[in-house]
XYZ file of C-alpha atoms in Angstrom:
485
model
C 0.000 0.000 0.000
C 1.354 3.882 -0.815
C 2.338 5.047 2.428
C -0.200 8.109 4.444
C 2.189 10.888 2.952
C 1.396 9.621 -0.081
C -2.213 9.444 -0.055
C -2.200 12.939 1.904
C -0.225 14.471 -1.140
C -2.334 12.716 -3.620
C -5.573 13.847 -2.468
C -4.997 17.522 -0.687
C -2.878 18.787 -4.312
C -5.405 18.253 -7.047
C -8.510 19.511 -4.807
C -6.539 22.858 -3.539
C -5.612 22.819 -7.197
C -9.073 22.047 -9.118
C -10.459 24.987 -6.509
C -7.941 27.676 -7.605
C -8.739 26.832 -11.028
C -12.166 27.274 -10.855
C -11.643 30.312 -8.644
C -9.127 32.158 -11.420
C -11.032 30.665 -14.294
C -14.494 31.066 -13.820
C -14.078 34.542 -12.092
C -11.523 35.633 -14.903
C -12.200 39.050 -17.009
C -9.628 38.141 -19.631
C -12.842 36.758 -21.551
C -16.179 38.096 -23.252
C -17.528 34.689 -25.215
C -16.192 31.828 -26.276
C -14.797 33.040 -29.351
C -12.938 35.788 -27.964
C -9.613 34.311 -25.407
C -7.252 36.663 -24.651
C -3.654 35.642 -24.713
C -3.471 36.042 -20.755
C -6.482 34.015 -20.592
C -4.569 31.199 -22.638
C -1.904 30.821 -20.821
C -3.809 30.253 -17.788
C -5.914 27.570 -19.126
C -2.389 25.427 -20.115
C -0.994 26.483 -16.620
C -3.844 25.006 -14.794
C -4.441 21.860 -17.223
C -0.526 21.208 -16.700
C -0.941 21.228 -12.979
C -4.135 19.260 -12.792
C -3.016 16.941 -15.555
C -0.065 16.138 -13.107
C -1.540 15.714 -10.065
C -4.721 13.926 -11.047
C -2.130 11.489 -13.129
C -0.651 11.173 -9.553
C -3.795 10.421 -7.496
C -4.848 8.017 -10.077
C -1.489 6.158 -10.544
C -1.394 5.533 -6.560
C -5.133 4.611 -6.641
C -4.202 1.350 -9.722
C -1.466 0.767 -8.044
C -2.497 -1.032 -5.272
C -4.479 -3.726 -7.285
C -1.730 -3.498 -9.787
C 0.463 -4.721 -6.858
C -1.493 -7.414 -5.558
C -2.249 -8.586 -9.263
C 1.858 -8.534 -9.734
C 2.373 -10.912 -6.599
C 0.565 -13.239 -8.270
C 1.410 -13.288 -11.779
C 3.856 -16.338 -12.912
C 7.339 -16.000 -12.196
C 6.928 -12.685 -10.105
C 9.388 -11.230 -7.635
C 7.322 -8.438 -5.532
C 8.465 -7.834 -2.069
C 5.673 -8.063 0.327
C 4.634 -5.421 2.816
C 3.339 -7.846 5.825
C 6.604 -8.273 7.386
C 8.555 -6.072 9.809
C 10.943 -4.611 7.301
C 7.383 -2.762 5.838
C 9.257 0.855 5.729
C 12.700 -1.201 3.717
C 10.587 -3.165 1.449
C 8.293 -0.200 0.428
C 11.904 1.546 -0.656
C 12.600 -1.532 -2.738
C 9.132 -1.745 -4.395
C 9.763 1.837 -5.587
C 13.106 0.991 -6.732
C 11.827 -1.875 -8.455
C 8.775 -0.131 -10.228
C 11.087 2.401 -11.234
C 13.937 0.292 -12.995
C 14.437 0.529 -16.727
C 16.328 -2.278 -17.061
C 16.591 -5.290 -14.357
C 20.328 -6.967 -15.057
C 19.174 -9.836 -12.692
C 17.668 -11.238 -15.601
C 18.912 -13.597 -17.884
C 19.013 -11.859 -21.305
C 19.804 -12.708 -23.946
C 20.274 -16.916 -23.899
C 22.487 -19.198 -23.862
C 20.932 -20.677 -26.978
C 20.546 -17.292 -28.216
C 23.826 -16.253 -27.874
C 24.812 -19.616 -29.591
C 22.850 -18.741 -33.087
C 24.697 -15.236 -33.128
C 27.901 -14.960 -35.463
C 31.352 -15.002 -33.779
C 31.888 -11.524 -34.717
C 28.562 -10.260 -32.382
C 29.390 -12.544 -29.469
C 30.913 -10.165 -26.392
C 32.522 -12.650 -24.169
C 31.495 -13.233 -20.418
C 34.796 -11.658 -19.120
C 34.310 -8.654 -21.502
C 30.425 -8.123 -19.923
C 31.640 -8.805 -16.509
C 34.737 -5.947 -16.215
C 31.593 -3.396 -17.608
C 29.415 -4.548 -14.426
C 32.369 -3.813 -12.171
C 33.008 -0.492 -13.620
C 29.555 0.426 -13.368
C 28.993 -0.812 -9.545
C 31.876 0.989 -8.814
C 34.573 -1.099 -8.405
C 37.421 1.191 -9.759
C 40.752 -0.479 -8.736
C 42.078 -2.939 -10.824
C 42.969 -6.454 -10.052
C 42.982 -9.246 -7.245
C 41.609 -6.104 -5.331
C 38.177 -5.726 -7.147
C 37.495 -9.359 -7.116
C 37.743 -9.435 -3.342
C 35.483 -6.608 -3.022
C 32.921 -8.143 -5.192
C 33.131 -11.249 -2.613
C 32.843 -9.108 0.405
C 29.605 -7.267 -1.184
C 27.974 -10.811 -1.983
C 29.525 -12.190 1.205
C 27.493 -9.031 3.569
C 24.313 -9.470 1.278
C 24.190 -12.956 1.875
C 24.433 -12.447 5.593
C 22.048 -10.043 5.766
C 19.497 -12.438 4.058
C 20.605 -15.160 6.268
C 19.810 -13.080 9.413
C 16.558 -11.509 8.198
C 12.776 -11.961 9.726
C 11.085 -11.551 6.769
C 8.359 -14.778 5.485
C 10.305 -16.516 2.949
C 6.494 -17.527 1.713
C 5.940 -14.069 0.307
C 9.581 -13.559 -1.675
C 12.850 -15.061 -1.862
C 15.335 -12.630 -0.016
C 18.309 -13.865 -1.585
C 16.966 -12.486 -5.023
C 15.546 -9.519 -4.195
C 18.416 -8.310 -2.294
C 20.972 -8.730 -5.003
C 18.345 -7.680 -7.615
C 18.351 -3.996 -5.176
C 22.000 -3.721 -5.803
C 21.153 -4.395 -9.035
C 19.079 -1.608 -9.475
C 21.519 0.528 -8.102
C 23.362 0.286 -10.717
C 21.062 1.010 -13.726
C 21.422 4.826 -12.457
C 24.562 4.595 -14.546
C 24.962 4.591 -18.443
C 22.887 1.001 -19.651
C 25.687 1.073 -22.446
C 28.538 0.654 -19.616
C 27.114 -2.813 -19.012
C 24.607 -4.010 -21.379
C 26.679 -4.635 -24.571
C 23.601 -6.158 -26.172
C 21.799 -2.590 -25.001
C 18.247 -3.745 -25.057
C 15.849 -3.455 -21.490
C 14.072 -6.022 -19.897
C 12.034 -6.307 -16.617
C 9.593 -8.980 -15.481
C 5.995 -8.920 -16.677
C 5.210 -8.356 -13.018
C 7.339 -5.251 -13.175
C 5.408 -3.869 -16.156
C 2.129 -4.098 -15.049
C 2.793 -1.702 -12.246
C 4.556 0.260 -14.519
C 1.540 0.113 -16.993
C -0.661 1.148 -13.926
C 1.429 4.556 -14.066
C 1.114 5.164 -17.409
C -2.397 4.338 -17.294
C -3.351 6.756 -14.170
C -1.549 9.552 -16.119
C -3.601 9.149 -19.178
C -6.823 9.324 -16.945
C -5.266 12.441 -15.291
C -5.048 14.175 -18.740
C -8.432 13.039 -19.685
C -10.022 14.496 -16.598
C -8.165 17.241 -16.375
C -9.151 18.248 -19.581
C -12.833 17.913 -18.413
C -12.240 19.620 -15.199
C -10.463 23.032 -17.522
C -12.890 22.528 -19.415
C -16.107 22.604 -17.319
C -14.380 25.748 -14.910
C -13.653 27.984 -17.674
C -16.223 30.517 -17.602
C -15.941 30.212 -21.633
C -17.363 27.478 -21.747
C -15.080 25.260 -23.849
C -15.438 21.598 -25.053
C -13.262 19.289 -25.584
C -13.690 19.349 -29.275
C -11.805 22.767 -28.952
C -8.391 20.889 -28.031
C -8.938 17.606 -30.544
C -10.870 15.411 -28.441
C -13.322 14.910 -30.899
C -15.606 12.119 -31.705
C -16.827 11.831 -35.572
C -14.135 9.600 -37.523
C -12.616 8.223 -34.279
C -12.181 4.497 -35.253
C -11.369 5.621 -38.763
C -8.889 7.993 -37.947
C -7.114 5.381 -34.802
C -7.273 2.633 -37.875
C -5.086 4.937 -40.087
C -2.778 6.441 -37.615
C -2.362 3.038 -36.501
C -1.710 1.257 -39.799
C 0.580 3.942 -40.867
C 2.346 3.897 -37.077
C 2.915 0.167 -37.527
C 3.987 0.311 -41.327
C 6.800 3.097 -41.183
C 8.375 1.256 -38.475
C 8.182 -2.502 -40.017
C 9.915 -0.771 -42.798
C 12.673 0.643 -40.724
C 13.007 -3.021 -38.892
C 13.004 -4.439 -42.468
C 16.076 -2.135 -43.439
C 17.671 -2.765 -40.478
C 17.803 -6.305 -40.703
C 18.665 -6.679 -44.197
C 21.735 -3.755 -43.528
C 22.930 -6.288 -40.729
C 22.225 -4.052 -37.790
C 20.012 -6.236 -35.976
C 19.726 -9.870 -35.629
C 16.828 -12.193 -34.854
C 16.814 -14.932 -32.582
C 13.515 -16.108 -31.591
C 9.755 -15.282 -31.830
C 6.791 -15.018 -28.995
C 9.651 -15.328 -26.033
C 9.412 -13.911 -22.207
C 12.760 -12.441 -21.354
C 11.505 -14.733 -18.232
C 10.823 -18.369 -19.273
C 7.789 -19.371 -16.825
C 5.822 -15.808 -17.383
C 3.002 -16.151 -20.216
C 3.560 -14.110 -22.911
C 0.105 -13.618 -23.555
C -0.984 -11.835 -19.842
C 2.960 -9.899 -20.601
C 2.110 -8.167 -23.448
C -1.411 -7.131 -22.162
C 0.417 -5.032 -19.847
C 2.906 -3.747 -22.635
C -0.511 -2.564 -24.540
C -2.085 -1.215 -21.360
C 1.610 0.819 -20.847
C 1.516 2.088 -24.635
C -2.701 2.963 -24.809
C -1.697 5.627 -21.901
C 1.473 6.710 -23.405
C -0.439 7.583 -26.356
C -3.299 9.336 -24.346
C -1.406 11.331 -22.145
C 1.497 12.734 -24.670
C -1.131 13.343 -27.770
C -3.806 15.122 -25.126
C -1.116 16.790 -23.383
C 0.842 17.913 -26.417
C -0.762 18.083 -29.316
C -3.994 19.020 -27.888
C -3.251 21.420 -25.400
C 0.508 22.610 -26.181
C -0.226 22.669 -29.562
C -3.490 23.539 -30.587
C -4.190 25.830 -27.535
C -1.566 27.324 -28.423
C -2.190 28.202 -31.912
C -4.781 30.029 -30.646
C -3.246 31.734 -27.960
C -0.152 32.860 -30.285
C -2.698 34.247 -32.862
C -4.163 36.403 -30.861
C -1.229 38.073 -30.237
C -0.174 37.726 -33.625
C -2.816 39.824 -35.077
C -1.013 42.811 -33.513
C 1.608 41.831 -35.636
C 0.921 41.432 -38.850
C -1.322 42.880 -41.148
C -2.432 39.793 -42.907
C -4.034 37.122 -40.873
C -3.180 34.453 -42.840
C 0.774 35.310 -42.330
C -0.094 35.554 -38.734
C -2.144 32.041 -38.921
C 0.796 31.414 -40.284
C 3.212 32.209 -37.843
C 1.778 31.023 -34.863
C 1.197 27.450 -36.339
C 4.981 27.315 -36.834
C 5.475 28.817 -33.138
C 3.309 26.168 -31.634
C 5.284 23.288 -33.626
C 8.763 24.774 -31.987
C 7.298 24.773 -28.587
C 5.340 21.518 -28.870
C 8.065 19.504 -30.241
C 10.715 21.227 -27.862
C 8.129 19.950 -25.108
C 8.147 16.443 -26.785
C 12.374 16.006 -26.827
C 12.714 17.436 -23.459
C 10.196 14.920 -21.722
C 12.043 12.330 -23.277
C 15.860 13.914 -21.933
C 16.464 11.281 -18.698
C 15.118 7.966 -21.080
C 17.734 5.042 -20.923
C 20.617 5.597 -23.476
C 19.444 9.214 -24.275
C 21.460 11.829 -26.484
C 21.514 15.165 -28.407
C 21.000 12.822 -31.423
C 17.685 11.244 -29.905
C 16.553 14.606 -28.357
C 16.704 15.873 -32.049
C 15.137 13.050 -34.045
C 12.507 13.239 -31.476
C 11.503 16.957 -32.131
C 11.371 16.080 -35.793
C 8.487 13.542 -34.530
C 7.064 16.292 -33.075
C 6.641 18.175 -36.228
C 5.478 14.849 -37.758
C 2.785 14.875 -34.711
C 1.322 18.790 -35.445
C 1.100 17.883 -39.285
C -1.090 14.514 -38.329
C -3.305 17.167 -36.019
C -3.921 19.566 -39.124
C -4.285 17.423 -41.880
C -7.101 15.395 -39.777
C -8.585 18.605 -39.433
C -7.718 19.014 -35.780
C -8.918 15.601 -34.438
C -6.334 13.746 -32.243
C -7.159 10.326 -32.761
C -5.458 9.927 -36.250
C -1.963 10.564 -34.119
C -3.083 9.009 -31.030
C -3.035 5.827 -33.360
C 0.116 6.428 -35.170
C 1.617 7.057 -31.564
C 0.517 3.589 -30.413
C 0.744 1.800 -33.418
C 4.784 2.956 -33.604
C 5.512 1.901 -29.981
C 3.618 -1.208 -29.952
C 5.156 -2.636 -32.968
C 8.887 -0.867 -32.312
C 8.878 -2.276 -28.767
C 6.725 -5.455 -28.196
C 6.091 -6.766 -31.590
C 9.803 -6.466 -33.376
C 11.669 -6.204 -29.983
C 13.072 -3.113 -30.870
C 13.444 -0.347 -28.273
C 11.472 2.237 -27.620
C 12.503 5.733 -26.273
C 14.731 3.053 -23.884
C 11.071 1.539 -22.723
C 12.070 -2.031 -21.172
C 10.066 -5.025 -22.137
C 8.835 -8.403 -20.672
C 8.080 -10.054 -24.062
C 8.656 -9.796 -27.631
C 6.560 -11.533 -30.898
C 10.625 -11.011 -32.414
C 13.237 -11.286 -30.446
C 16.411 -9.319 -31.950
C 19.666 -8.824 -30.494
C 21.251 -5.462 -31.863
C 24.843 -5.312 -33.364
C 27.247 -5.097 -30.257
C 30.088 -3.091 -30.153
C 33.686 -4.768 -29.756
C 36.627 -3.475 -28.551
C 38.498 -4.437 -32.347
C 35.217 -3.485 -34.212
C 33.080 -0.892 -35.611
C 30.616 0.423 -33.596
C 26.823 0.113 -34.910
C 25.391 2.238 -32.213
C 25.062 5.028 -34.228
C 23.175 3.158 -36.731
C 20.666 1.342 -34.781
C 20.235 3.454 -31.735
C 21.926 1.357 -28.911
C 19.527 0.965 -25.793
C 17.459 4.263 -26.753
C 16.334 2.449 -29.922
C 15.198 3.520 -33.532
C 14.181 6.633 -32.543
C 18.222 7.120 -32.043
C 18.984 5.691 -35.623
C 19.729 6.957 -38.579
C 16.692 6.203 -40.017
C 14.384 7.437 -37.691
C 14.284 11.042 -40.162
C 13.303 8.806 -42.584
C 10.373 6.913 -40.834
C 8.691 10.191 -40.065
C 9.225 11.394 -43.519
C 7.476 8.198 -45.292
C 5.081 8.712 -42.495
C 4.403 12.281 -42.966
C 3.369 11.557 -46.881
C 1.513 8.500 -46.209
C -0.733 10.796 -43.937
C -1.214 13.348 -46.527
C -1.480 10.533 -49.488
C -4.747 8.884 -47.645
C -5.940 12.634 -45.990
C -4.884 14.775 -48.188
C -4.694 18.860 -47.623
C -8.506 19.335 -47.128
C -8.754 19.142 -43.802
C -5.911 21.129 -43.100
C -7.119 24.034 -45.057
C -10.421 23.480 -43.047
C -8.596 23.737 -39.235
C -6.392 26.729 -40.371
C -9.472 28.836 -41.756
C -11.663 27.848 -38.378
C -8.241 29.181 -36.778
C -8.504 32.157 -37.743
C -12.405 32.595 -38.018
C -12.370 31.766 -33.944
C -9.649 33.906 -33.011
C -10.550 37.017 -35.311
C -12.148 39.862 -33.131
């Protein structure tokens, strides 16, 4: 269970917080009629929905989580410390820790019999993997001298479990406590000591982590209705994309093109050698079901998908169209230039949003940080060309993770998984060899690659081949119609 600070924190923020919004918004003189926002009046509606969007994600994460955690417990193969023991306050630590990891190195992965179908040249010998985990637990002296003081760490942690109270019914201790200093290290580079990069937790590891993911796409949901409903303008949902005619139609395209772009790039990347595959419909562990695994990985990527496309392109972006155009019109003479303008404006800041949320993921750099505001560009253009609707992204969002992650074992944004339909083991680097990092992404994944620019791209005109520019002549001249005065 979240501890009482928890639940105080999770209850007292979004109330004091949904009362000062209605309080500001409702009473607000910024305002005349729904058609006529004042750029003050803006920015206070995305301050407030960015508040209550966080903290309602928050209340809602810690309310799944507790059936989350007693589903995990008894999922196959699942290593969840309990909380019925004396060590409560110690355990609760290591729950967090564990919930938290991108990448548990406890874990098995890859095989021995997948290692065995690799070529020599992609094999990284035991020894080789071994001096990276002692570099990265921070065993810096060379020698005789770090080997002992690996044995005195295993030697303490073994006495500790030996010693402990705690029901051996519930968990094993020896496991948990070396999977803790485990998880100490993945605060350090993944690359250090994963020289086949890719992440992988237990499937009773990712449903708590879907539960998060899941709670913050209900925040963003009711926070919309919440900015909505205590704006004394009166808005709808429709206003920021959350519209309803088309919505199967446009999830069915954005997901088909999602899926497409990225089989392509997975196509390339196995024919160029990058990536090698080793297996299909595997659990990284053996006795989980694969089936009840990736229902969590879906579960993880439907809120994903919610929360980023409400969040971003709804309310960074096509709030803030608006808001910049009605400053805009001060501007410039013509309103189409200053349509114009403040389209591009909102793209910058959206997709500047978009790479910076993703600036702590596992195996993260400038390159990633920059293909990833080009996807943000690619995100805006799906907005306007469905005439403003979010679902035809929402499903290109979804469709691209699901398939880049869980279906073709790819990584996404450094995302770990549980299962895989293909299991593929990327090109390692060697110390004699080139390095193919660069190509394929290393533990950040595609999205790192050289061909993410691409995928986008081919994405980008497959939207426009099957929409067309209609409907984003359409949402650019109701633009301007609702923020002319």
């Amino acid at each position: 269970m979240p501890t009482n600070t928890e639940w105080a924190i999770a209850l007292v923020l979004p109330l004091n917080l949904t009362l000062a919004a209605w309080y500001v918004l409702s009473s607000s003189s910024d305002n005349n009629n729904h058609n006529n926002f004042t750029p003050s009046y803006y920015l206070k509606l995305w301050c407030f929905y960015f508040f209550l969007d966080a903290t309602y994600g928050y209340l809602l994460h810690t309310i799944l989580l507790v059936p989350a955690r007693w589903i995990a417990r008894r999922l196959p193969g699942a290593v969840v410390p309990s909380l019925s023991d004396q060590e409560m306050k110690e355990n609760n630590k290591l729950l967090v820790e564990q919930e938290e990891s991108s990448n548990d190195i406890s874990l098995d992965w890859p095989s021995v019999d997948a290692i065995a179908n690799l070529p020599p040249d992609w094999i990284v010998s035991r020894l080789d993997a071994s001096d990276r985990e002692r570099k990265v637990s921070g065993d810096d002296n060379e020698g005789s001298h770090a080997s002992n003081s690996t044995k005195k760490k295993k030697k303490k942690i073994k006495t500790k479990n030996d010693n402990s109270k705690s029901s051996s019914q519930q968990y094993n201790n020896t496991t948990l406590s070396n999977q803790k200093l485990s998880n100490a290290t993945t605060k350090h580079k993944a690359s250090a000591q994963q020289p086949y990069y890719l992440n992988h937790v237990r499937g009773s590891t990712r449903i708590r982590q879907a539960s998060q993911r899941i709670g913050a796409a209900m925040g963003s949901i009711l926070a919309s209705y919440m900015i909505c409903h205590l704006s004394a303008a009166k808005m709808t949902l429709q206003d920021v994309g959350w519209t309803f005619p088309w919505v199967v139609q446009d999830l069915a395209w954005g997901f088909l093109i999602g899926s497409s772009i990225v089989t392509i790039s997975f196509i390339m990347e196995v024919c160029l050698g990058w990536i090698k595959i080793v297996a299909f419909f595997q659990t990284v562990v053996p006795n989980e079901s694969f089936s009840i695994n990736f229902l969590w990985d879906v579960l993880f990527h439907v809120g994903v998908s919610i929360n980023e496309e409400l969040m971003l392109r709804g309310w960074m972006f096509t709030l803030g169209c608006r808001g910049i155009l009605a400053m805009a019109f001060d501007w410039f003479e013509e309103s189409s230039t200053a349509a114009t303008f403040s389209i591009i404006a909102s793209i910058i800041l959206q997709s500047s949003l978009f790479s910076f949320l993703h600036l702590h993921s596992p195996g993260s750099t400038h390159v990633s940080l920059l293909n990833l505001f080009l996807g943000g560009i690619a995100a805006s253009i799906n907005v306007m060309v469905a005439g403003g609707s979010l679902w035809l992204g929402t499903g290109w969002h979804f469709g691209w993770n699901i398939f880049m992650g869980h279906v073709l074992g790819r990584s996404t944004s450094g995302i770990p998984m549980s299962c895989a339909c293909i299991d593929v083991i990327p090109r390692p680097k060697l110390s004699d060899k080139k390095c193919y990092e660069t190509y394929h992404g290393g533990t950040f994944g595609p999205e790192q690659g050289v061909l993410a620019p691409l995928a986008y791209l081919i994405g980008i005109l497959l939207v426009v081949f099957v929409y067309g520019f209609d409907g984003m002549r359409v949402w650019r001249d109701g633009l301007i119609s609702f923020c002319s005065f």
